[in-house]
Amino acid sequence: MSGPVTHADRFDGEFDAVLAGAQQGAAWAFERIFTALSPVVTGYLRMQGAREPDDLSSEVFVAVLRNVAGFVGDEAGFRSWVFTIAHRRLLDERRALGRRPVTAPLADDLELPAPDDVEATAERSLRTEWVRSLCDQLSPDQRDVLLLRLLGRLTVDEVATTLGKTSPAVKALQRRGFRAIGRLLSPEEVSL
Amino acid sequence: MGTTGSIDDLDIEAIIRGEPVEPDHAPLAAFAQEVRALGDGPAPRASSELAALLDNGLGPRAALRAVPTADVAERAERGVRAAAHRRPPASGRLAVLTGKVAGLGVVAKIGLGATLAAAGVAGAGAAGVLPPAANDAVRGAIEVVSPVEFNHPGTTENPATFGHRVSPDATGAADGQPGVDGPATAGDAPGTAPGQAPGQTGETGLDRAHETPAAGNVPDSVPSTVPERGRPEDAGSGQTPSSVPNTAPSTVPAGQGAQGDE
């Protein structure tokens, strides 16, 4: 099993340079930001039941790239900002659709595998489906917190800001969320 | 069940960071690792708008337009919506209107509010969007003060005969005198003098000026030529500039940026 992914990994330690380029409107910097963060953002949106995760992710990054000139902060703050936009976009979509998160099968939404990547894609699909089935058992607030912490790599305080909650409330939600997942996992073995 | 019973915040933080944990928490650690792995896939396909940004970037001027960090997320959302609808942001137009209203005095604001409220009700009544009873009341009120007649529900007026009906007053059937009579007014009401519209007293502005605080500075006679207003930048100079511009300035004054879509 590979080691934990740190914030620096996404930009190979070059976040400051990438941010500066993006704030100048450089296409190469935009591409770096999109490449680094779009998979995690799309994964977040997919786990949250977004109807069209790829399209919604595009909307998020259009907003990010058009407004990056006004961002001030470090990589962690940038990540928090991006996920705040993603979460709000998600809420907007839910309001527009007037319904709860989609629990439809992921088959309609999975990426098409490259010809030489069928096996890897299929394995990733199975893992995604497994995670999705567990997350669907959580309350919406618990799911928000766990996904933002695990996938978004946001701190407790950043999650609190994104969700409009207090830090103690976020801690309580993540505690209850992990315990709920634990109860779901206890009667079965985890196979990787 | 060790997976859930003994987990605390420290264990959770270790799981989130991907650090080694007790065997009892291994299933949760595996779950956390699978969630993190969701972010390791390929980048999704980009929309056409996003693809254009990724290919071409943004112009330096647009890129350097700074936005306050505190509300960047809000502005980002508004900007995308505005760009999607391809129209100038409502905030600009609203700001102009708000500024004008803010400049009014208290009495004017109250009057404006009452007028807008009445217009809103009357408009809604004319459009027939109020409840039926309110519709009838508003329609009746509007018909009393204006010559407009509404098509009442249930009538079968044929659009082909529009304009063919002439009032009895106009034909002379009502009073034996053809032609529509003018409104009758009291002899001592303002504006009853021939050639005067209601509200005019026959006095000139110069006459009324003596009733104002400027009475001490009123000229003896009206100048032979009317002074012409000048450009805004000449305001307060005491001069009478030559002409009033009838078009917007061709250049934007310093300090104002170009309005974009966002």
Short mmCIF file of C-alpha atoms in Angstrom, two decimals:
data_model
loop_
_atom_site.label_atom_id
_atom_site.label_comp_id
_atom_site.label_asym_id
_atom_site.label_seq_id
_atom_site.Cartn_x
_atom_site.Cartn_y
_atom_site.Cartn_z
CA MET A 1 0.00 0.00 0.00
CA SER A 2 1.38 3.41 -0.98
CA GLY A 3 2.02 6.07 1.63
CA PRO A 4 -0.37 8.87 2.44
CA VAL A 5 -0.81 11.58 -0.17
CA THR A 6 0.29 14.94 1.13
CA HIS A 7 -0.70 18.35 -0.06
CA ALA A 8 2.68 18.88 -1.72
CA ASP A 9 2.25 15.78 -3.86
CA ARG A 10 -0.48 17.25 -6.01
CA PHE A 11 1.76 20.05 -7.28
CA ASP A 12 5.11 18.32 -6.86
CA GLY A 13 6.16 21.04 -4.47
CA GLU A 14 5.65 23.74 -7.10
CA PHE A 15 2.40 25.22 -5.89
CA ASP A 16 3.70 28.76 -5.48
CA ALA A 17 4.99 28.88 -9.03
CA VAL A 18 1.81 27.35 -10.37
CA LEU A 19 -0.32 29.85 -8.46
CA ALA A 20 1.74 32.76 -9.72
CA GLY A 21 1.39 31.55 -13.29
CA ALA A 22 -2.33 31.01 -12.91
CA GLN A 23 -2.75 34.50 -11.54
CA GLN A 24 -1.11 35.75 -14.71
CA GLY A 25 -3.62 33.79 -16.73
CA ALA A 26 -1.08 31.29 -18.03
CA ALA A 27 -2.62 28.27 -19.71
CA TRP A 28 0.12 25.94 -18.44
CA ALA A 29 -0.69 26.90 -14.85
CA PHE A 30 -4.40 26.36 -15.44
CA GLU A 31 -3.62 22.93 -16.78
CA ARG A 32 -1.52 22.10 -13.71
CA ILE A 33 -4.29 23.14 -11.35
CA PHE A 34 -6.88 21.18 -13.26
CA THR A 35 -4.72 18.08 -13.51
CA ALA A 36 -3.80 18.22 -9.84
CA LEU A 37 -7.20 18.79 -8.31
CA SER A 38 -9.90 17.79 -10.77
CA PRO A 39 -9.70 14.06 -9.95
CA VAL A 40 -10.27 14.68 -6.24
CA VAL A 41 -12.98 17.24 -6.89
CA THR A 42 -14.73 14.97 -9.34
CA GLY A 43 -14.42 12.06 -6.93
CA TYR A 44 -15.98 14.19 -4.23
CA LEU A 45 -18.84 15.20 -6.45
CA ARG A 46 -19.36 11.63 -7.59
CA MET A 47 -19.47 10.30 -4.03
CA GLN A 48 -21.92 13.03 -3.14
CA GLY A 49 -24.29 11.85 -5.84
CA ALA A 50 -23.84 14.66 -8.33
CA ARG A 51 -25.91 13.99 -11.40
CA GLU A 52 -23.14 14.85 -13.85
CA PRO A 53 -19.90 14.92 -11.88
CA ASP A 54 -17.71 15.70 -14.87
CA ASP A 55 -19.85 18.63 -15.96
CA LEU A 56 -20.15 19.96 -12.44
CA SER A 57 -16.41 19.62 -11.99
CA SER A 58 -15.91 21.68 -15.14
CA GLU A 59 -18.13 24.40 -13.71
CA VAL A 60 -16.10 24.38 -10.52
CA PHE A 61 -12.81 24.81 -12.34
CA VAL A 62 -14.12 27.50 -14.63
CA ALA A 63 -15.01 29.43 -11.50
CA VAL A 64 -11.66 28.65 -9.91
CA LEU A 65 -9.59 29.64 -12.92
CA ARG A 66 -11.53 32.80 -13.61
CA ASN A 67 -11.14 33.98 -10.04
CA VAL A 68 -7.73 32.62 -9.08
CA ALA A 69 -6.23 36.08 -9.49
CA GLY A 70 -7.93 37.11 -6.28
CA PHE A 71 -6.75 34.16 -4.20
CA VAL A 72 -4.25 34.75 -1.43
CA GLY A 73 -2.91 31.84 0.59
CA ASP A 74 -1.00 28.61 0.55
CA GLU A 75 -1.71 25.29 -1.05
CA ALA A 76 -3.86 24.08 1.81
CA GLY A 77 -5.92 27.25 1.65
CA PHE A 78 -6.21 26.91 -2.10
CA ARG A 79 -7.46 23.37 -1.77
CA SER A 80 -9.98 24.51 0.84
CA TRP A 81 -11.14 27.29 -1.47
CA VAL A 82 -11.60 24.90 -4.39
CA PHE A 83 -13.62 22.47 -2.32
CA THR A 84 -15.74 25.26 -0.94
CA ILE A 85 -16.68 26.19 -4.48
CA ALA A 86 -17.29 22.54 -5.32
CA HIS A 87 -19.51 22.01 -2.30
CA ARG A 88 -21.56 25.10 -3.05
CA ARG A 89 -21.95 24.05 -6.66
CA LEU A 90 -23.18 20.71 -5.40
CA LEU A 91 -25.76 22.38 -3.20
CA ASP A 92 -26.86 24.55 -6.11
CA GLU A 93 -27.34 21.48 -8.25
CA ARG A 94 -29.36 19.77 -5.56
CA ARG A 95 -31.57 22.81 -5.15
CA ALA A 96 -32.03 23.07 -8.88
CA LEU A 97 -32.92 19.42 -9.19
CA GLY A 98 -35.07 19.55 -6.08
CA ARG A 99 -34.12 16.14 -4.88
CA ARG A 100 -31.69 14.29 -2.64
CA PRO A 101 -28.36 12.94 -3.89
CA VAL A 102 -28.56 10.38 -6.66
CA THR A 103 -28.14 6.79 -5.60
CA ALA A 104 -28.36 5.41 -9.10
CA PRO A 105 -25.78 2.86 -10.17
CA LEU A 106 -22.43 4.29 -11.02
CA ALA A 107 -22.39 2.47 -14.36
CA ASP A 108 -23.88 5.46 -16.16
CA ASP A 109 -21.24 7.73 -14.85
CA LEU A 110 -17.98 5.82 -14.99
CA GLU A 111 -15.25 6.83 -17.35
CA LEU A 112 -14.65 4.75 -20.44
CA PRO A 113 -11.45 2.75 -20.07
CA ALA A 114 -8.57 3.17 -22.42
CA PRO A 115 -7.95 0.07 -24.53
CA ASP A 116 -4.91 -0.87 -22.49
CA ASP A 117 -6.39 0.08 -19.15
CA VAL A 118 -9.53 -2.01 -18.96
CA GLU A 119 -8.46 -4.02 -15.95
CA ALA A 120 -7.34 -1.02 -13.94
CA THR A 121 -10.51 0.82 -14.79
CA ALA A 122 -12.67 -2.10 -13.80
CA GLU A 123 -10.87 -2.44 -10.50
CA ARG A 124 -11.22 1.24 -9.82
CA SER A 125 -14.90 1.02 -10.62
CA LEU A 126 -15.41 -1.77 -8.13
CA ARG A 127 -13.58 0.15 -5.41
CA THR A 128 -15.58 3.25 -6.17
CA GLU A 129 -18.81 1.33 -5.98
CA TRP A 130 -17.76 -0.14 -2.64
CA VAL A 131 -16.95 3.24 -1.14
CA ARG A 132 -20.12 4.71 -2.57
CA SER A 133 -22.26 1.98 -1.03
CA LEU A 134 -20.77 2.73 2.40
CA CYS A 135 -21.03 6.50 2.10
CA ASP A 136 -24.66 6.21 1.11
CA GLN A 137 -25.35 4.74 4.54
CA LEU A 138 -24.16 7.89 6.27
CA SER A 139 -26.21 10.94 7.03
CA PRO A 140 -25.59 13.81 4.59
CA ASP A 141 -23.66 15.80 7.19
CA GLN A 142 -21.49 12.83 8.11
CA ARG A 143 -20.81 12.13 4.46
CA ASP A 144 -19.88 15.76 3.83
CA VAL A 145 -17.39 15.76 6.68
CA LEU A 146 -15.76 12.42 5.92
CA LEU A 147 -15.37 13.11 2.23
CA LEU A 148 -14.01 16.60 2.73
CA ARG A 149 -11.54 15.33 5.30
CA LEU A 150 -10.46 12.18 3.47
CA LEU A 151 -10.73 13.19 -0.15
CA GLY A 152 -10.43 16.95 0.12
CA ARG A 153 -7.74 16.70 2.80
CA LEU A 154 -9.30 19.66 4.57
CA THR A 155 -8.62 20.31 8.24
CA VAL A 156 -11.42 20.35 10.80
CA ASP A 157 -11.48 24.13 10.74
CA GLU A 158 -11.54 24.26 6.94
CA VAL A 159 -14.40 21.79 6.82
CA ALA A 160 -16.24 23.87 9.40
CA THR A 161 -15.86 26.96 7.23
CA THR A 162 -16.94 25.15 4.09
CA LEU A 163 -20.03 23.67 5.69
CA GLY A 164 -20.91 26.60 7.87
CA LYS A 165 -20.56 24.61 11.08
CA THR A 166 -18.47 24.86 14.21
CA SER A 167 -15.29 22.86 14.63
CA PRO A 168 -16.71 20.85 17.55
CA ALA A 169 -19.71 19.97 15.40
CA VAL A 170 -17.42 18.78 12.63
CA LYS A 171 -15.47 16.62 15.06
CA ALA A 172 -18.66 15.10 16.37
CA LEU A 173 -19.88 14.37 12.86
CA GLN A 174 -16.65 12.71 11.81
CA ARG A 175 -16.63 10.65 14.98
CA ARG A 176 -20.16 9.44 14.35
CA GLY A 177 -19.42 8.91 10.68
CA PHE A 178 -16.40 6.75 11.29
CA ARG A 179 -18.24 4.74 13.90
CA ALA A 180 -21.11 4.19 11.47
CA ILE A 181 -18.68 3.00 8.81
CA GLY A 182 -17.04 0.76 11.38
CA ARG A 183 -20.35 -0.86 12.23
CA LEU A 184 -21.01 -1.46 8.55
CA LEU A 185 -17.56 -2.98 8.07
CA SER A 186 -17.54 -5.17 11.13
CA PRO A 187 -19.65 -8.09 9.80
CA GLU A 188 -17.55 -8.40 6.61
CA GLU A 189 -13.92 -8.64 5.71
CA VAL A 190 -12.24 -5.86 3.86
CA SER A 191 -10.50 -7.14 0.73
CA LEU A 192 -8.18 -4.92 -1.24
CA MET B 1 -16.50 -4.71 18.03
CA GLY B 2 -13.11 -3.06 18.25
CA THR B 3 -13.63 -1.28 14.97
CA THR B 4 -16.10 1.14 16.46
CA GLY B 5 -16.15 0.86 20.21
CA SER B 6 -12.81 2.40 21.16
CA ILE B 7 -12.13 4.85 18.36
CA ASP B 8 -11.45 8.39 19.45
CA ASP B 9 -10.41 11.66 17.83
CA LEU B 10 -6.72 10.78 17.91
CA ASP B 11 -7.37 7.48 16.17
CA ILE B 12 -9.50 9.27 13.60
CA GLU B 13 -6.82 11.83 12.86
CA ALA B 14 -4.27 9.06 12.39
CA ILE B 15 -6.61 7.26 10.02
CA ILE B 16 -7.20 10.46 8.07
CA ARG B 17 -3.48 11.10 7.75
CA GLY B 18 -2.89 7.56 6.62
CA GLU B 19 -0.65 6.73 9.55
CA PRO B 20 -0.38 3.24 11.06
CA VAL B 21 -3.23 2.39 13.43
CA GLU B 22 -4.20 -0.40 15.83
CA PRO B 23 -5.34 -3.64 14.22
CA ASP B 24 -8.87 -3.04 15.43
CA HIS B 25 -9.06 0.03 13.29
CA ALA B 26 -7.58 -1.56 10.19
CA PRO B 27 -10.93 -1.81 8.37
CA LEU B 28 -11.52 1.90 8.88
CA ALA B 29 -8.00 2.63 7.70
CA ALA B 30 -8.67 0.58 4.59
CA PHE B 31 -11.89 2.48 3.99
CA ALA B 32 -10.07 5.78 4.36
CA GLN B 33 -7.39 4.66 1.92
CA GLU B 34 -10.04 3.69 -0.63
CA VAL B 35 -11.68 7.09 -0.30
CA ARG B 36 -8.35 8.84 -0.88
CA ALA B 37 -7.72 6.63 -3.89
CA LEU B 38 -10.82 8.07 -5.52
CA GLY B 39 -8.74 11.15 -6.18
CA ASP B 40 -6.04 9.25 -8.03
CA GLY B 41 -7.94 8.63 -11.20
CA PRO B 42 -7.54 10.52 -14.47
CA ALA B 43 -8.79 14.06 -14.87
CA PRO B 44 -12.38 14.20 -16.06
CA ARG B 45 -13.33 15.44 -19.49
CA ALA B 46 -13.52 19.22 -19.60
CA SER B 47 -16.45 21.23 -20.87
CA SER B 48 -15.90 23.39 -23.93
CA GLU B 49 -15.64 26.52 -21.82
CA LEU B 50 -13.12 24.94 -19.50
CA ALA B 51 -11.17 23.46 -22.40
CA ALA B 52 -10.85 26.92 -23.90
CA LEU B 53 -9.45 28.23 -20.61
CA LEU B 54 -7.03 25.35 -20.34
CA ASP B 55 -5.86 25.86 -23.93
CA ASN B 56 -5.71 29.63 -24.03
CA GLY B 57 -5.50 30.85 -20.46
CA LEU B 58 -6.81 34.31 -19.63
CA GLY B 59 -5.66 37.72 -20.80
CA PRO B 60 -3.35 39.51 -18.35
CA ARG B 61 -5.91 42.20 -17.61
CA ALA B 62 -8.64 39.71 -16.76
CA ALA B 63 -6.28 37.52 -14.79
CA LEU B 64 -4.99 40.39 -12.66
CA ARG B 65 -8.43 41.71 -11.75
CA ALA B 66 -8.22 41.14 -8.04
CA VAL B 67 -11.16 39.93 -6.03
CA PRO B 68 -11.37 40.20 -2.25
CA THR B 69 -10.41 36.82 -0.87
CA ALA B 70 -13.22 36.73 1.67
CA ASP B 71 -15.93 36.52 -0.94
CA VAL B 72 -14.05 34.91 -3.80
CA ALA B 73 -16.24 31.82 -3.67
CA GLU B 74 -19.37 33.92 -3.89
CA ARG B 75 -17.98 36.03 -6.70
CA ALA B 76 -16.82 32.92 -8.51
CA GLU B 77 -20.31 31.58 -8.51
CA ARG B 78 -21.84 34.85 -9.61
CA GLY B 79 -19.25 35.22 -12.31
CA VAL B 80 -19.90 31.85 -13.85
CA ARG B 81 -23.63 32.42 -13.79
CA ALA B 82 -23.24 35.82 -15.41
CA ALA B 83 -20.94 34.48 -18.10
CA ALA B 84 -23.30 31.61 -18.78
CA HIS B 85 -26.16 34.03 -19.37
CA ARG B 86 -23.99 36.40 -21.46
CA ARG B 87 -25.27 39.63 -19.99
CA PRO B 88 -23.68 42.32 -17.87
CA PRO B 89 -23.83 41.63 -14.17
CA ALA B 90 -27.00 42.85 -12.53
CA SER B 91 -24.92 44.23 -9.70
CA GLY B 92 -23.70 47.06 -11.97
CA ARG B 93 -27.14 48.14 -13.08
CA LEU B 94 -28.55 47.69 -9.60
CA ALA B 95 -25.72 49.74 -8.15
CA VAL B 96 -26.59 52.66 -10.44
CA LEU B 97 -30.26 52.49 -9.56
CA THR B 98 -29.55 52.07 -5.87
CA GLY B 99 -27.30 55.09 -5.95
CA LYS B 100 -30.00 57.21 -7.50
CA VAL B 101 -32.59 56.15 -4.97
CA ALA B 102 -30.16 56.69 -2.13
CA GLY B 103 -29.70 60.27 -3.27
CA LEU B 104 -33.38 61.07 -2.83
CA GLY B 105 -34.68 62.84 0.24
CA VAL B 106 -36.75 61.02 2.83
CA VAL B 107 -40.06 62.34 1.57
CA ALA B 108 -39.15 61.49 -2.01
CA LYS B 109 -38.21 57.98 -1.01
CA ILE B 110 -41.52 57.48 0.78
CA GLY B 111 -43.37 58.82 -2.24
CA LEU B 112 -41.33 56.64 -4.57
CA GLY B 113 -42.05 53.59 -2.48
CA ALA B 114 -45.77 54.34 -2.39
CA THR B 115 -45.83 54.96 -6.13
CA LEU B 116 -43.98 51.77 -6.88
CA ALA B 117 -46.26 49.80 -4.59
CA ALA B 118 -49.37 51.27 -6.20
CA ALA B 119 -47.95 50.71 -9.67
CA GLY B 120 -47.15 47.16 -8.78
CA VAL B 121 -50.66 46.48 -7.59
CA ALA B 122 -52.21 48.30 -10.53
CA GLY B 123 -49.94 46.52 -12.96
CA ALA B 124 -50.71 43.20 -11.43
CA GLY B 125 -54.39 44.02 -11.54
CA ALA B 126 -54.21 45.10 -15.16
CA ALA B 127 -52.40 41.92 -16.00
CA GLY B 128 -55.01 39.93 -14.17
CA VAL B 129 -52.56 38.20 -11.91
CA LEU B 130 -54.16 39.20 -8.59
CA PRO B 131 -56.83 37.05 -6.94
CA PRO B 132 -60.19 37.43 -8.70
CA ALA B 133 -61.76 39.72 -6.11
CA ALA B 134 -58.71 41.95 -6.03
CA ASN B 135 -58.57 41.89 -9.81
CA ASP B 136 -62.08 43.26 -10.05
CA ALA B 137 -61.40 45.97 -7.49
CA VAL B 138 -58.20 47.11 -9.17
CA ARG B 139 -59.70 46.93 -12.60
CA GLY B 140 -62.60 49.07 -11.48
CA ALA B 141 -60.29 51.61 -9.90
CA ILE B 142 -58.18 51.84 -13.03
CA GLU B 143 -61.23 52.26 -15.26
CA VAL B 144 -62.54 55.10 -13.11
CA VAL B 145 -59.44 57.22 -13.58
CA SER B 146 -58.60 56.34 -17.14
CA PRO B 147 -60.55 55.85 -20.35
CA VAL B 148 -59.13 52.34 -20.71
CA GLU B 149 -61.71 49.60 -20.60
CA PHE B 150 -60.73 46.04 -19.86
CA ASN B 151 -62.17 42.97 -21.45
CA HIS B 152 -64.16 41.64 -18.54
CA PRO B 153 -64.17 37.91 -18.10
CA GLY B 154 -67.04 36.32 -19.91
CA THR B 155 -67.44 38.97 -22.61
CA THR B 156 -67.35 37.92 -26.21
CA GLU B 157 -65.94 41.05 -27.74
CA ASN B 158 -64.77 40.24 -31.19
CA PRO B 159 -61.25 41.46 -31.90
CA ALA B 160 -62.35 42.12 -35.47
CA THR B 161 -64.66 44.91 -34.27
CA PHE B 162 -62.08 46.70 -32.18
CA GLY B 163 -62.42 50.49 -32.55
CA HIS B 164 -65.84 50.31 -34.15
CA ARG B 165 -67.62 51.30 -30.93
CA VAL B 166 -67.77 55.08 -30.33
CA SER B 167 -68.85 56.66 -27.06
CA PRO B 168 -72.20 58.46 -26.92
CA ASP B 169 -70.45 61.63 -25.79
CA ALA B 170 -68.37 61.72 -28.96
CA THR B 171 -71.36 61.14 -31.24
CA GLY B 172 -73.46 63.74 -29.44
CA ALA B 173 -76.08 61.21 -28.51
CA ALA B 174 -75.56 61.97 -24.83
CA ASP B 175 -75.92 65.75 -24.85
CA GLY B 176 -76.86 66.74 -28.38
CA GLN B 177 -73.40 68.23 -28.93
CA PRO B 178 -71.05 66.22 -31.13
CA GLY B 179 -67.51 65.89 -29.94
CA VAL B 180 -66.05 64.84 -26.65
CA ASP B 181 -66.50 67.50 -24.03
CA GLY B 182 -63.52 68.65 -22.02
CA PRO B 183 -63.37 68.19 -18.30
CA ALA B 184 -65.33 70.70 -16.32
CA THR B 185 -63.31 72.64 -13.81
CA ALA B 186 -64.10 75.31 -11.28
CA GLY B 187 -63.50 78.82 -12.42
CA ASP B 188 -61.07 79.56 -9.64
CA ALA B 189 -59.08 76.35 -10.00
CA PRO B 190 -55.44 76.72 -10.97
CA GLY B 191 -54.89 76.65 -14.69
CA THR B 192 -58.40 77.65 -15.68
CA ALA B 193 -57.16 80.72 -17.52
CA PRO B 194 -57.16 80.16 -21.27
CA GLY B 195 -53.95 78.60 -22.48
CA GLN B 196 -52.90 77.43 -19.09
CA ALA B 197 -52.56 73.77 -18.12
CA PRO B 198 -53.83 72.72 -14.71
CA GLY B 199 -51.30 73.50 -12.08
CA GLN B 200 -49.93 76.64 -13.70
CA THR B 201 -50.67 79.90 -11.91
CA GLY B 202 -49.63 82.30 -14.64
CA GLU B 203 -46.58 83.33 -12.67
CA THR B 204 -43.11 82.96 -14.14
CA GLY B 205 -40.23 81.34 -12.41
CA LEU B 206 -38.75 84.74 -11.78
CA ASP B 207 -41.86 85.76 -9.89
CA ARG B 208 -41.77 82.64 -7.76
CA ALA B 209 -38.06 83.06 -7.10
CA HIS B 210 -38.87 85.85 -4.68
CA GLU B 211 -40.61 83.26 -2.51
CA THR B 212 -37.48 81.15 -2.14
CA PRO B 213 -34.36 81.50 -0.02
CA ALA B 214 -32.65 82.84 -3.15
CA ALA B 215 -34.88 85.91 -3.05
CA GLY B 216 -31.95 88.12 -2.13
CA ASN B 217 -30.09 87.15 -5.29
CA VAL B 218 -32.90 87.16 -7.82
CA PRO B 219 -32.01 89.11 -10.98
CA ASP B 220 -34.24 91.94 -12.08
CA SER B 221 -34.96 90.35 -15.43
CA VAL B 222 -34.57 87.10 -17.31
CA PRO B 223 -31.39 86.99 -19.43
CA SER B 224 -31.96 87.31 -23.16
CA THR B 225 -30.28 83.98 -23.82
CA VAL B 226 -30.75 80.87 -21.74
CA PRO B 227 -27.43 79.74 -20.26
CA GLU B 228 -26.35 76.33 -21.52
CA ARG B 229 -25.30 73.53 -19.23
CA GLY B 230 -21.78 72.09 -19.58
CA ARG B 231 -19.88 68.87 -18.97
CA PRO B 232 -19.92 67.19 -15.58
CA GLU B 233 -16.27 67.99 -14.99
CA ASP B 234 -17.10 71.72 -15.20
CA ALA B 235 -19.61 71.55 -12.35
CA GLY B 236 -18.80 73.97 -9.54
CA SER B 237 -16.46 76.17 -11.62
CA GLY B 238 -18.96 79.01 -11.89
CA GLN B 239 -18.66 78.94 -15.67
CA THR B 240 -21.41 78.29 -18.18
CA PRO B 241 -19.93 75.75 -20.52
CA SER B 242 -20.89 75.64 -24.11
CA SER B 243 -22.90 72.50 -24.70
CA VAL B 244 -24.52 69.47 -23.11
CA PRO B 245 -23.07 66.21 -24.35
CA ASN B 246 -25.64 63.88 -25.77
CA THR B 247 -23.44 60.84 -25.83
CA ALA B 248 -21.48 58.99 -23.21
CA PRO B 249 -17.83 59.90 -22.90
CA SER B 250 -15.66 58.00 -25.31
CA THR B 251 -13.15 57.23 -22.60
CA VAL B 252 -13.76 55.88 -19.14
CA PRO B 253 -12.56 58.23 -16.41
CA ALA B 254 -9.49 57.11 -14.44
CA GLY B 255 -10.17 54.78 -11.56
CA GLN B 256 -12.96 52.82 -13.18
CA GLY B 257 -12.17 49.42 -14.64
CA ALA B 258 -13.89 47.92 -17.62
CA GLN B 259 -16.96 45.92 -16.68
CA GLY B 260 -16.59 42.25 -17.58
CA ASP B 261 -18.88 39.35 -17.43
CA GLU B 262 -17.97 38.47 -13.89
#
